[in-house]
Coordinates of C-alpha atoms and ligand atoms in Angstrom, one line a residue:
Chain R
M1 CA 65.7 -40.1 -18.3
S2 CA 64.4 -36.7 -17.7
I3 CA 62.4 -35.9 -14.6
I4 CA 60.3 -33.2 -16.1
Q5 CA 59.5 -32.9 -19.8
A6 CA 57.1 -30.5 -21.4
K7 CA 56.2 -30.7 -25.1
K8 CA 54.7 -27.7 -26.8
L9 CA 52.9 -26.8 -23.6
I10 CA 50.1 -24.3 -24.1
H11 CA 47.8 -23.0 -21.4
D12 CA 44.8 -20.8 -21.9
Y13 CA 42.9 -19.3 -19.0
Q14 CA 39.2 -18.8 -19.6
K15 CA 37.9 -15.5 -18.4
I16 CA 34.5 -14.0 -18.4
G17 CA 34.4 -11.0 -20.8
E18 CA 33.5 -7.4 -20.0
D19 CA 29.8 -7.9 -20.8
G20 CA 29.7 -10.7 -18.3
K21 CA 28.8 -13.4 -20.8
T22 CA 31.3 -14.2 -23.5
E23 CA 34.3 -16.3 -22.5
V24 CA 37.6 -14.8 -23.4
S25 CA 40.7 -17.0 -23.3
S26 CA 44.0 -15.6 -22.6
R27 CA 47.2 -17.5 -23.3
A28 CA 49.5 -17.7 -20.3
V29 CA 51.9 -20.3 -21.5
D30 CA 52.6 -20.4 -25.2
G31 CA 54.4 -23.4 -26.6
V32 CA 57.0 -24.2 -23.9
D33 CA 59.4 -27.2 -24.3
L34 CA 61.2 -28.3 -21.2
D35 CA 63.6 -31.2 -20.6
I36 CA 65.0 -31.3 -17.1
A37 CA 67.5 -34.0 -15.9
P38 CA 67.2 -35.3 -12.4
G39 CA 69.3 -33.6 -9.6
Q40 CA 69.5 -30.2 -11.3
F41 CA 68.9 -26.9 -9.7
I42 CA 66.9 -24.8 -12.2
A43 CA 66.0 -21.1 -11.8
I44 CA 63.1 -19.6 -13.7
L45 CA 63.1 -15.8 -14.3
G46 CA 60.7 -13.5 -16.0
H47 CA 58.7 -10.5 -15.1
N48 CA 55.1 -10.4 -13.7
G49 CA 52.6 -12.2 -15.9
S50 CA 55.2 -14.0 -18.0
G51 CA 53.5 -17.3 -17.2
K52 CA 56.0 -18.7 -14.6
S53 CA 53.4 -19.7 -12.0
T54 CA 51.1 -21.2 -14.7
L55 CA 54.0 -23.3 -16.0
A56 CA 54.9 -24.4 -12.4
K57 CA 51.3 -25.5 -11.7
H58 CA 51.5 -27.9 -14.6
I59 CA 54.4 -29.8 -13.1
N60 CA 52.2 -30.8 -10.1
A61 CA 49.0 -31.4 -12.2
I62 CA 47.2 -28.5 -10.5
L63 CA 46.7 -27.2 -14.0
L64 CA 46.4 -29.4 -17.1
P65 CA 47.7 -28.4 -20.5
T66 CA 45.3 -26.9 -23.0
H67 CA 47.5 -28.3 -25.7
G68 CA 50.7 -30.3 -25.5
T69 CA 51.8 -32.6 -22.8
V70 CA 53.8 -32.6 -19.5
Y71 CA 55.6 -35.7 -18.3
V72 CA 56.7 -36.0 -14.7
D73 CA 59.1 -38.8 -14.2
G74 CA 57.6 -40.4 -17.3
M75 CA 54.0 -40.0 -16.2
D76 CA 51.6 -37.9 -18.3
T77 CA 49.9 -35.3 -16.0
K78 CA 46.7 -35.8 -17.9
D79 CA 46.5 -39.4 -16.7
A80 CA 44.0 -39.1 -13.8
E81 CA 45.1 -42.5 -12.4
K82 CA 48.6 -41.3 -11.9
L83 CA 47.5 -38.1 -10.1
E84 CA 48.6 -39.3 -6.7
D85 CA 51.9 -40.5 -7.9
I86 CA 52.6 -37.3 -9.8
R87 CA 51.8 -35.2 -6.7
R88 CA 54.2 -37.3 -4.6
T89 CA 56.9 -37.1 -7.2
A90 CA 56.7 -33.3 -7.7
G91 CA 56.1 -31.2 -4.6
M92 CA 55.2 -27.5 -4.7
V93 CA 56.0 -24.6 -2.4
F94 CA 54.0 -21.4 -2.9
Q95 CA 54.7 -17.7 -2.3
N96 CA 52.6 -17.0 0.7
P97 CA 53.6 -19.1 3.7
D98 CA 50.4 -18.4 5.6
N99 CA 48.2 -19.7 2.9
Q100 CA 49.9 -23.1 2.5
I101 CA 50.3 -24.2 6.1
I102 CA 47.3 -26.3 7.0
G103 CA 48.3 -27.6 10.4
T104 CA 48.0 -25.5 13.6
V105 CA 51.2 -27.0 15.0
V106 CA 54.4 -27.3 13.0
D107 CA 54.7 -31.1 13.1
E108 CA 51.0 -31.7 12.3
D109 CA 51.5 -29.6 9.2
V110 CA 54.5 -31.5 8.0
A111 CA 52.6 -34.7 8.6
F112 CA 49.7 -33.6 6.3
G113 CA 51.2 -34.8 3.1
P114 CA 52.3 -38.2 4.3
E115 CA 48.9 -38.7 6.0
N116 CA 47.2 -38.0 2.7
M117 CA 49.4 -40.6 1.1
G118 CA 48.4 -43.2 3.6
V119 CA 51.9 -43.7 5.0
P120 CA 51.9 -45.9 8.2
T121 CA 52.1 -44.0 11.5
P122 CA 55.6 -44.9 12.6
E123 CA 57.0 -43.9 9.2
I124 CA 55.2 -40.6 9.3
L125 CA 56.9 -39.8 12.6
S126 CA 60.3 -40.6 11.2
R127 CA 59.7 -38.7 8.0
V128 CA 58.4 -35.6 10.0
E129 CA 61.6 -35.7 12.1
S130 CA 64.0 -36.1 9.2
S131 CA 62.4 -33.5 7.1
L132 CA 62.1 -30.9 9.9
K133 CA 65.7 -31.6 10.7
S134 CA 66.8 -31.1 7.0
V135 CA 65.4 -27.6 7.0
G136 CA 66.6 -26.8 10.6
M137 CA 63.2 -26.5 12.1
W138 CA 63.1 -29.6 14.4
E139 CA 63.3 -27.4 17.5
Y140 CA 60.1 -25.7 16.5
R141 CA 58.0 -28.9 16.0
D142 CA 55.5 -28.1 18.7
H143 CA 55.1 -24.4 17.9
S144 CA 52.2 -22.7 16.3
P145 CA 53.0 -21.6 12.8
N146 CA 51.5 -18.2 13.5
R147 CA 54.3 -17.4 15.9
L148 CA 57.1 -18.1 13.4
S149 CA 59.0 -15.7 11.2
G150 CA 58.3 -15.7 7.4
G151 CA 61.5 -17.5 6.7
Q152 CA 60.7 -20.1 9.3
K153 CA 57.2 -20.6 8.0
Q154 CA 58.5 -21.1 4.5
R155 CA 61.0 -23.7 5.7
V156 CA 58.1 -25.5 7.4
A157 CA 56.3 -25.5 4.1
I158 CA 59.4 -27.0 2.5
A159 CA 59.6 -29.6 5.2
G160 CA 55.9 -30.4 4.5
V161 CA 56.8 -31.2 0.9
V162 CA 60.1 -33.0 1.8
A163 CA 58.1 -35.3 4.0
M164 CA 56.4 -36.6 0.9
E165 CA 59.8 -37.6 -0.4
P166 CA 59.4 -36.1 -3.8
K167 CA 62.0 -36.4 -6.5
C168 CA 61.4 -32.8 -7.5
I169 CA 60.3 -29.6 -5.7
V170 CA 58.9 -26.6 -7.5
L171 CA 59.2 -23.4 -5.5
D172 CA 57.1 -20.5 -6.8
E173 CA 58.7 -17.3 -5.5
P174 CA 59.1 -18.8 -2.0
T175 CA 61.1 -15.7 -0.9
A176 CA 59.0 -12.9 -2.3
M177 CA 57.4 -12.0 1.1
L178 CA 60.5 -12.5 3.2
D179 CA 63.2 -10.2 4.5
P180 CA 66.9 -10.8 3.4
M181 CA 67.6 -13.1 6.3
G182 CA 64.5 -15.2 5.7
R183 CA 65.4 -15.3 2.0
K184 CA 68.9 -16.7 2.7
E185 CA 67.4 -19.4 5.1
V186 CA 65.0 -20.6 2.5
I187 CA 67.4 -20.7 -0.4
R188 CA 70.0 -22.5 1.7
A189 CA 67.4 -25.1 2.7
A190 CA 66.6 -25.7 -1.0
Q191 CA 70.3 -25.9 -2.0
K192 CA 70.9 -28.4 0.8
L193 CA 68.1 -30.6 -0.4
N194 CA 69.5 -30.4 -3.9
R195 CA 73.0 -31.3 -2.9
E196 CA 72.4 -33.9 -0.2
K197 CA 69.3 -35.6 -1.4
Q198 CA 69.7 -35.0 -5.1
V199 CA 66.2 -33.5 -5.2
T200 CA 65.6 -31.6 -8.5
I201 CA 64.7 -28.0 -7.7
L202 CA 62.8 -25.6 -9.8
L203 CA 63.1 -22.2 -8.3
I204 CA 61.0 -19.3 -9.6
T205 CA 62.3 -16.0 -8.3
H206 CA 62.8 -12.3 -9.0
Y207 CA 66.0 -12.2 -6.9
M208 CA 69.2 -12.4 -9.0
E209 CA 71.4 -13.5 -6.2
E210 CA 69.3 -16.6 -5.9
V211 CA 69.8 -17.4 -9.6
I212 CA 73.6 -17.2 -10.0
E213 CA 74.2 -20.5 -8.1
A214 CA 71.7 -22.5 -10.2
D215 CA 72.8 -25.1 -12.7
H216 CA 70.5 -23.8 -15.4
V217 CA 68.5 -20.6 -15.9
I218 CA 65.3 -20.3 -17.9
V219 CA 64.0 -16.9 -18.8
M220 CA 60.4 -16.5 -19.7
D221 CA 58.6 -13.8 -21.5
Q222 CA 55.0 -13.6 -22.5
G223 CA 54.4 -17.3 -22.0
K224 CA 57.5 -18.3 -24.1
I225 CA 61.0 -19.3 -23.1
L226 CA 63.1 -16.3 -24.1
M227 CA 66.4 -17.8 -23.4
Q228 CA 68.0 -20.5 -21.3
G229 CA 71.5 -21.8 -20.3
T230 CA 73.9 -21.6 -17.5
P231 CA 73.7 -18.4 -15.4
R232 CA 76.9 -17.2 -17.1
E233 CA 75.5 -17.8 -20.6
V234 CA 72.2 -16.1 -19.8
F235 CA 73.7 -13.1 -18.1
S236 CA 76.2 -12.6 -20.9
R237 CA 73.3 -11.4 -22.9
V238 CA 72.8 -8.2 -21.0
E239 CA 71.5 -6.2 -24.0
E240 CA 68.7 -8.7 -24.7
L241 CA 67.7 -8.9 -21.1
K242 CA 67.5 -5.2 -20.8
E243 CA 65.4 -5.0 -23.9
H244 CA 62.8 -7.2 -22.1
R245 CA 63.1 -5.1 -19.0
L246 CA 64.6 -7.9 -17.0
D247 CA 67.1 -7.6 -14.2
V248 CA 70.7 -8.8 -14.2
P249 CA 72.8 -9.1 -11.1
Q250 CA 74.3 -5.8 -10.1
V251 CA 77.9 -6.9 -10.5
T252 CA 77.1 -8.2 -13.9
M253 CA 75.6 -4.8 -14.8
L254 CA 78.6 -3.0 -13.5
A255 CA 81.0 -5.2 -15.4
Y256 CA 78.9 -4.7 -18.5
E257 CA 79.0 -0.9 -18.2
L258 CA 82.8 -1.0 -17.5
K259 CA 83.3 -3.1 -20.6
K260 CA 81.2 -0.8 -22.7
S261 CA 83.4 2.1 -21.6
G262 CA 86.5 0.3 -22.7
L263 CA 87.9 -2.0 -20.1
P264 CA 88.9 -5.5 -21.4
L265 CA 86.5 -7.6 -19.3
P266 CA 84.9 -11.0 -20.1
D267 CA 81.1 -11.3 -20.5
G268 CA 78.9 -12.8 -17.8
I269 CA 80.6 -11.9 -14.6
L270 CA 78.4 -13.1 -11.8
T271 CA 80.1 -12.4 -8.5
V272 CA 82.1 -9.6 -6.9
Q273 CA 85.1 -11.9 -6.6
E274 CA 85.0 -12.6 -10.3
L275 CA 84.9 -8.9 -11.1
V276 CA 87.8 -8.2 -8.8
D277 CA 89.9 -11.0 -10.4
A278 CA 89.0 -9.8 -13.9
L279 CA 89.9 -6.2 -13.0
D280 CA 93.2 -7.4 -11.6
A281 CA 93.9 -9.4 -14.8
A282 CA 93.0 -6.4 -16.9
R283 CA 95.4 -4.1 -15.0
A284 CA 98.2 -6.7 -15.2
Q285 CA 97.6 -6.9 -18.9
R286 CA 97.8 -3.2 -19.3
G287 CA 100.9 -3.0 -17.1
S288 CA 102.7 -5.5 -19.3
A289 CA 101.5 -3.7 -22.5
E290 CA 103.1 -0.4 -21.4
Chain J
M1 CA 42.5 -6.1 21.7
I2 CA 41.6 -8.3 18.7
R3 CA 44.2 -10.8 19.4
D4 CA 43.1 -11.3 23.0
I5 CA 40.5 -13.9 22.0
T6 CA 42.0 -17.2 23.2
I7 CA 39.5 -19.6 21.6
G8 CA 41.6 -21.6 19.2
Q9 CA 44.9 -20.5 20.8
Y10 CA 46.9 -23.5 22.0
Y11 CA 49.2 -23.0 25.0
P12 CA 52.0 -25.6 24.7
A13 CA 52.9 -27.2 28.0
D14 CA 53.5 -30.7 29.3
S15 CA 50.7 -31.6 31.6
V16 CA 48.3 -34.4 32.3
I17 CA 45.5 -32.4 30.8
H18 CA 47.5 -31.8 27.6
R19 CA 48.1 -35.4 27.3
L20 CA 44.5 -36.6 27.7
D21 CA 42.8 -37.9 24.6
P22 CA 40.9 -35.1 22.9
R23 CA 37.7 -37.2 23.1
T24 CA 38.0 -37.3 26.8
K25 CA 38.4 -33.5 27.0
L26 CA 35.5 -33.0 24.7
V27 CA 33.2 -35.2 26.7
G28 CA 34.6 -33.7 29.9
T29 CA 33.9 -30.1 28.8
L30 CA 30.5 -31.0 27.6
A31 CA 29.6 -32.8 30.8
F32 CA 31.0 -29.8 32.8
I33 CA 28.9 -27.3 30.9
L34 CA 25.8 -29.5 31.2
S35 CA 26.4 -29.9 34.9
L36 CA 26.3 -26.1 35.3
F37 CA 22.9 -26.0 33.8
L38 CA 21.5 -29.1 35.4
F39 CA 22.6 -28.6 39.0
R40 CA 21.6 -25.1 39.9
S41 CA 22.6 -24.5 43.5
Y42 CA 25.3 -22.6 45.4
A43 CA 26.6 -25.8 46.8
A44 CA 26.9 -27.4 43.4
Y45 CA 28.7 -24.4 42.0
L46 CA 31.1 -24.7 44.9
V47 CA 31.9 -28.2 43.8
A48 CA 32.2 -26.9 40.2
T49 CA 34.7 -24.2 41.4
V50 CA 36.8 -26.8 43.2
F51 CA 36.8 -29.1 40.1
L52 CA 37.6 -26.3 37.7
A53 CA 40.4 -24.9 39.9
G54 CA 41.8 -28.4 40.1
V55 CA 41.8 -28.9 36.4
I56 CA 43.4 -25.5 35.8
R57 CA 46.1 -26.3 38.3
A58 CA 46.7 -29.6 36.6
S59 CA 46.8 -28.0 33.1
K60 CA 49.8 -25.8 34.0
V61 CA 48.3 -23.0 31.8
P62 CA 48.7 -19.7 33.6
F63 CA 45.4 -18.5 34.9
K64 CA 45.6 -15.2 33.0
F65 CA 45.3 -17.0 29.7
M66 CA 41.9 -18.4 30.8
V67 CA 40.7 -14.9 31.8
R68 CA 41.8 -13.4 28.5
G69 CA 39.0 -15.3 26.8
M70 CA 36.6 -13.6 29.2
K71 CA 37.3 -10.1 27.9
A72 CA 35.5 -10.9 24.7
I73 CA 32.3 -11.7 26.5
V74 CA 32.4 -9.1 29.3
F75 CA 29.8 -7.1 27.5
L76 CA 27.5 -10.0 26.9
L77 CA 27.9 -11.0 30.5
L78 CA 26.9 -7.5 31.7
I79 CA 23.8 -7.4 29.5
T80 CA 22.7 -10.8 30.7
V81 CA 23.2 -9.9 34.3
V82 CA 21.4 -6.6 34.1
F83 CA 18.5 -8.0 32.2
N84 CA 18.1 -10.9 34.6
M85 CA 18.3 -8.6 37.5
F86 CA 15.7 -6.1 36.5
L87 CA 13.3 -8.0 34.4
T88 CA 12.6 -11.1 36.5
P89 CA 9.3 -10.7 38.3
G90 CA 9.2 -11.7 42.0
E91 CA 9.8 -10.4 45.5
P92 CA 11.2 -6.9 45.3
L93 CA 14.5 -6.2 47.0
V94 CA 15.7 -2.8 46.0
R95 CA 14.0 -0.1 43.9
I96 CA 16.1 2.2 41.7
W97 CA 14.0 4.8 40.0
K98 CA 11.4 2.8 38.1
L99 CA 13.4 -0.4 38.1
T100 CA 13.0 -3.1 40.7
V101 CA 15.6 -5.7 41.6
T102 CA 13.9 -8.8 42.7
R103 CA 15.2 -11.6 44.8
E104 CA 14.7 -14.1 42.1
G105 CA 16.2 -11.7 39.6
L106 CA 19.3 -11.3 41.7
E107 CA 19.7 -15.0 42.1
L108 CA 19.2 -15.6 38.4
A109 CA 21.7 -13.0 37.6
I110 CA 24.3 -14.5 39.9
F111 CA 23.7 -18.0 38.5
M112 CA 23.9 -16.7 34.9
A113 CA 27.1 -14.9 35.6
I114 CA 28.7 -17.9 37.2
R115 CA 27.5 -20.2 34.4
L116 CA 28.7 -18.0 31.6
T117 CA 32.1 -17.4 33.3
Y118 CA 32.6 -21.1 33.9
L119 CA 31.4 -22.0 30.5
I120 CA 34.0 -19.8 28.9
I121 CA 36.8 -20.8 31.3
G122 CA 35.9 -24.4 30.9
S123 CA 36.0 -24.3 27.1
S124 CA 39.2 -22.2 27.3
V125 CA 40.8 -25.0 29.3
M126 CA 40.0 -27.4 26.5
T127 CA 41.2 -25.1 23.6
L128 CA 44.3 -24.0 25.5
T129 CA 45.4 -27.6 26.2
T130 CA 44.3 -29.2 22.9
T131 CA 45.6 -28.3 19.5
P132 CA 42.7 -27.6 17.2
N133 CA 43.8 -30.5 15.1
Q134 CA 43.7 -32.8 18.0
L135 CA 40.3 -31.4 18.8
T136 CA 38.9 -32.1 15.3
D137 CA 40.7 -35.4 15.3
G138 CA 38.8 -36.2 18.5
M139 CA 35.5 -35.1 16.9
E140 CA 36.2 -37.0 13.7
K141 CA 36.9 -40.2 15.5
G142 CA 34.3 -39.8 18.2
L143 CA 31.6 -39.1 15.6
R144 CA 32.7 -41.7 13.1
P145 CA 29.7 -43.9 13.5
L146 CA 27.7 -41.0 12.0
N147 CA 29.5 -41.7 8.7
K148 CA 27.1 -44.6 8.2
L149 CA 24.3 -42.1 8.1
H150 CA 26.2 -40.2 5.3
V151 CA 27.2 -37.4 7.6
P152 CA 30.5 -36.0 6.2
V153 CA 32.3 -36.3 9.5
H154 CA 35.8 -36.0 8.1
E155 CA 34.9 -33.0 5.9
M156 CA 33.3 -31.2 8.8
A157 CA 36.3 -31.8 11.0
M158 CA 38.6 -30.5 8.3
I159 CA 36.5 -27.4 7.8
M160 CA 36.6 -26.7 11.6
S161 CA 40.3 -27.2 11.9
I162 CA 41.0 -24.8 8.9
A163 CA 38.6 -22.2 10.4
L164 CA 40.4 -22.4 13.7
R165 CA 43.8 -22.0 11.9
F166 CA 42.7 -19.0 10.0
I167 CA 40.8 -17.1 12.7
P168 CA 43.9 -15.5 14.2
I169 CA 45.3 -14.7 10.8
L170 CA 42.1 -13.0 9.6
L171 CA 41.8 -11.2 12.9
E172 CA 45.3 -9.8 12.5
E173 CA 44.4 -8.9 8.9
T174 CA 41.3 -7.0 10.1
D175 CA 43.5 -5.1 12.5
K176 CA 46.0 -4.3 9.7
I177 CA 43.3 -3.1 7.2
M178 CA 41.7 -1.1 10.0
K179 CA 44.9 0.7 10.7
A180 CA 45.6 1.2 7.0
Q181 CA 42.2 2.8 6.6
M182 CA 42.6 4.8 9.7
A183 CA 45.9 6.2 8.4
R184 CA 43.9 7.4 5.4
G185 CA 41.4 9.2 7.6
A186 CA 38.8 6.5 8.1
D187 CA 36.8 6.8 11.3
F188 CA 35.5 3.6 12.9
E189 CA 34.7 5.1 16.3
S190 CA 32.4 8.1 16.1
G191 CA 28.8 8.4 15.0
G192 CA 25.7 6.4 15.5
V193 CA 25.0 2.7 14.7
I194 CA 24.3 3.4 11.1
K195 CA 27.3 5.5 10.5
K196 CA 29.5 2.9 12.3
A197 CA 28.0 0.1 10.2
K198 CA 28.7 2.1 7.0
S199 CA 32.2 2.8 8.0
M200 CA 32.7 -1.0 8.2
V201 CA 32.1 -1.5 4.5
P202 CA 35.6 -0.4 3.5
L203 CA 36.9 -2.8 6.1
L204 CA 34.8 -5.8 5.1
V205 CA 35.3 -5.6 1.3
P206 CA 39.1 -6.0 1.4
L207 CA 38.8 -8.6 4.2
F208 CA 36.4 -10.7 2.1
I209 CA 38.6 -10.4 -1.0
S210 CA 41.6 -11.5 1.0
A211 CA 39.7 -14.3 2.6
F212 CA 38.7 -15.7 -0.7
R213 CA 42.2 -15.4 -2.1
R214 CA 43.5 -17.2 0.9
A215 CA 40.9 -20.0 0.6
N216 CA 41.9 -20.4 -3.1
D217 CA 45.6 -20.6 -2.2
L218 CA 45.0 -23.0 0.6
A219 CA 42.8 -25.3 -1.5
M220 CA 45.6 -25.4 -4.1
A221 CA 48.2 -26.1 -1.5
M222 CA 46.1 -28.9 0.0
E223 CA 45.6 -30.4 -3.4
A224 CA 49.3 -30.1 -4.2
R225 CA 50.1 -32.1 -1.0
G226 CA 47.8 -34.9 -2.2
Y227 CA 44.7 -34.2 -0.2
H228 CA 41.8 -36.2 -1.5
G229 CA 39.3 -36.4 1.3
G230 CA 39.3 -38.7 4.3
E231 CA 39.5 -41.9 2.5
G232 CA 42.8 -43.8 2.8
R233 CA 44.3 -41.2 5.1
T234 CA 46.5 -42.3 8.0
K235 CA 47.4 -40.3 11.1
M236 CA 50.6 -39.2 12.6
K237 CA 49.1 -39.4 16.0
P238 CA 46.2 -41.8 16.0
L239 CA 43.9 -41.6 19.0
H240 CA 44.0 -44.4 21.5
Y241 CA 42.5 -44.2 25.0
Q242 CA 45.2 -44.6 27.6
K243 CA 45.0 -45.4 31.3
R244 CA 44.9 -41.7 32.2
D245 CA 41.8 -41.3 30.1
R246 CA 40.1 -44.0 32.1
A247 CA 41.1 -42.2 35.3
A248 CA 39.8 -38.9 33.8
Y249 CA 36.4 -40.4 33.0
L250 CA 36.3 -41.8 36.6
T251 CA 37.1 -38.4 38.0
L252 CA 34.3 -36.9 35.8
V253 CA 31.8 -39.4 37.1
V254 CA 32.8 -38.6 40.7
Y255 CA 32.5 -34.9 39.9
L256 CA 29.0 -35.4 38.5
L257 CA 27.9 -37.4 41.5
A258 CA 29.3 -34.7 43.8
M259 CA 27.4 -32.1 41.9
Y260 CA 24.2 -34.1 42.1
G261 CA 24.8 -34.8 45.8
A262 CA 25.6 -31.1 46.5
K263 CA 22.3 -30.0 45.0
R264 CA 20.3 -32.7 46.6
I265 CA 21.8 -32.9 50.1
A266 CA 23.1 -29.4 50.9
G267 CA 19.9 -27.3 50.9
F268 CA 21.3 -24.0 49.3
Ligands
ATP1 N1 43.5 -17.9 -12.6 C1 43.7 -17.1 -13.6 N2 42.7 -16.8 -14.4 C2 42.9 -16.0 -15.5 N3 44.1 -15.6 -15.9 C3 45.1 -15.8 -15.1 C4 45.0 -16.6 -14.0 N4 46.2 -16.8 -13.4 C5 47.1 -16.1 -14.2 N5 46.4 -15.5 -15.2 C6 47.0 -14.7 -16.3 O1 48.0 -15.5 -16.9 C7 49.2 -14.8 -17.2 C8 50.4 -15.4 -16.6 O2 50.3 -15.4 -15.2 P1 51.3 -16.1 -14.2 O3 50.7 -16.1 -12.8 O4 51.6 -17.5 -14.7 O5 52.5 -15.2 -14.3 P2 53.9 -15.2 -13.4 O6 55.0 -15.2 -14.3 O7 53.8 -16.2 -12.3 O8 53.8 -13.7 -12.7 P3 54.2 -13.2 -11.3 O9 55.7 -12.9 -11.4 O10 53.4 -12.0 -11.1 O11 54.0 -14.3 -10.3 C9 48.9 -13.4 -16.6 O12 48.6 -12.5 -17.7 C10 47.8 -13.5 -15.7 O13 47.0 -12.4 -15.8
MG2 MG1 53.7 -16.1 -10.2

């Protein structure tokens, strides 16, 4: 059974118009269908305003669909009685680490979720310990979040979600405000959770190097899903992506340009190593042809 | 300079004072402050000094952290002292130009200075040894009976703890915005009061916008983590009085008695 399912999901934001009275609605998500199997690592791409965050907020029932339905582990997010269950099934990590840490000490913050769920005290303690350890922040348990680096703060935020033992975690541009080191820390933490605890991960990002290791990539544009597939499938369609002003990994771009200028290279090269191997193969082929 | 304010800044250390129940520390701090105002005499303030010094020693927090909180009120302290010194009627001591320092005034000024200083240091001891969350936990549990009177105790405690968490962040942000505006030629220093106040507008507007954005984000993050008010919540570190709290209350009673005795018996 799928962990997240969206059917013809539409979301309209209500805005107050220029004259201050009439309500204008703008469509942020426009008929999205999703079906995500448990244990997958999904990356969501798309440029600013394409509706990624709006979509993400539906998975945790922070926003409710204007039309269509979202199911989280079989529960309809519109069902108010399931709200608590939905929130403990799908956790959410936001972009700005400062604005999502509630506690003034690291371990108190991680305990916030389990406390809300009414988990008994001894179990909270063990959950806090294991989740802080899983993101490598256990040594910082009695530090103030204000004195941590961005990457560390974001890992604390992840631990706070992990402590609720969700089946699925949505990360909305968790690395956008971090330096390259911090970005690596956070992505590694997410990958580890995915591999070791089979937590389904939905990662929204603008960074291509974070996408290529995903199981599945979803590209959004103007509230719709533009294309989806494995990273290789998606990044084979360089032309289309460029048309929508979307990035592709640099190596993929280089391989694409080389191919266009005549080298016999395959589509959808994702890593430097792949390109090196493909170039070697191309040279060997030419050598044997001569 | 902005980050020098210590209120709400926890100093992690492993000491008896750190381990006390926050309720004990709250009651203790309150009793200490009250005692400063109730027992006004040099002898009593001597007792208070010894007590405060003892507590600071036991807290293992370097003294300089306590004094840091003082910087913020130096100005207030000066004004209080000066006003008390010159404006209290009584037996004249010295005359400077048209102003007279009276005996009563001088005494009042000294007492006021000691009180304010001890008040700040005393509350700094509490905030430095207690995480804001413990503090609000303490209030929440200590004031729980008020829940029956429909006082939203949990909500108030939550508001306080969030305010405490965001004070340093917003201060830092103020600093950042100020520097950014200064880099673009803004001038916060020169000019009269009105000009200075006006120059604050380009500082306050972005600060308010960012504060609201943060509040919005935080509310969403709290909701996402299943926050739904105080009902049905458990605690990672529930509060239980320990033996050391009983000892602390006993010490507090002894201190108050000593204060009372000092004021009554020693005649100064
Ligand atoms: N709270 C809101 N009220 C009104 N309109 C909104 C609101 N949040 C987003 N929008 C609009 O909805 C559209 C989609 O926004 P969304 O935040 O989902 O995009 P995004 O893909 O997450 O972009 P980004 O990469 O910048 O995070 C945008 O046009 C945006 O202006
Ligand atoms: Mg977004």
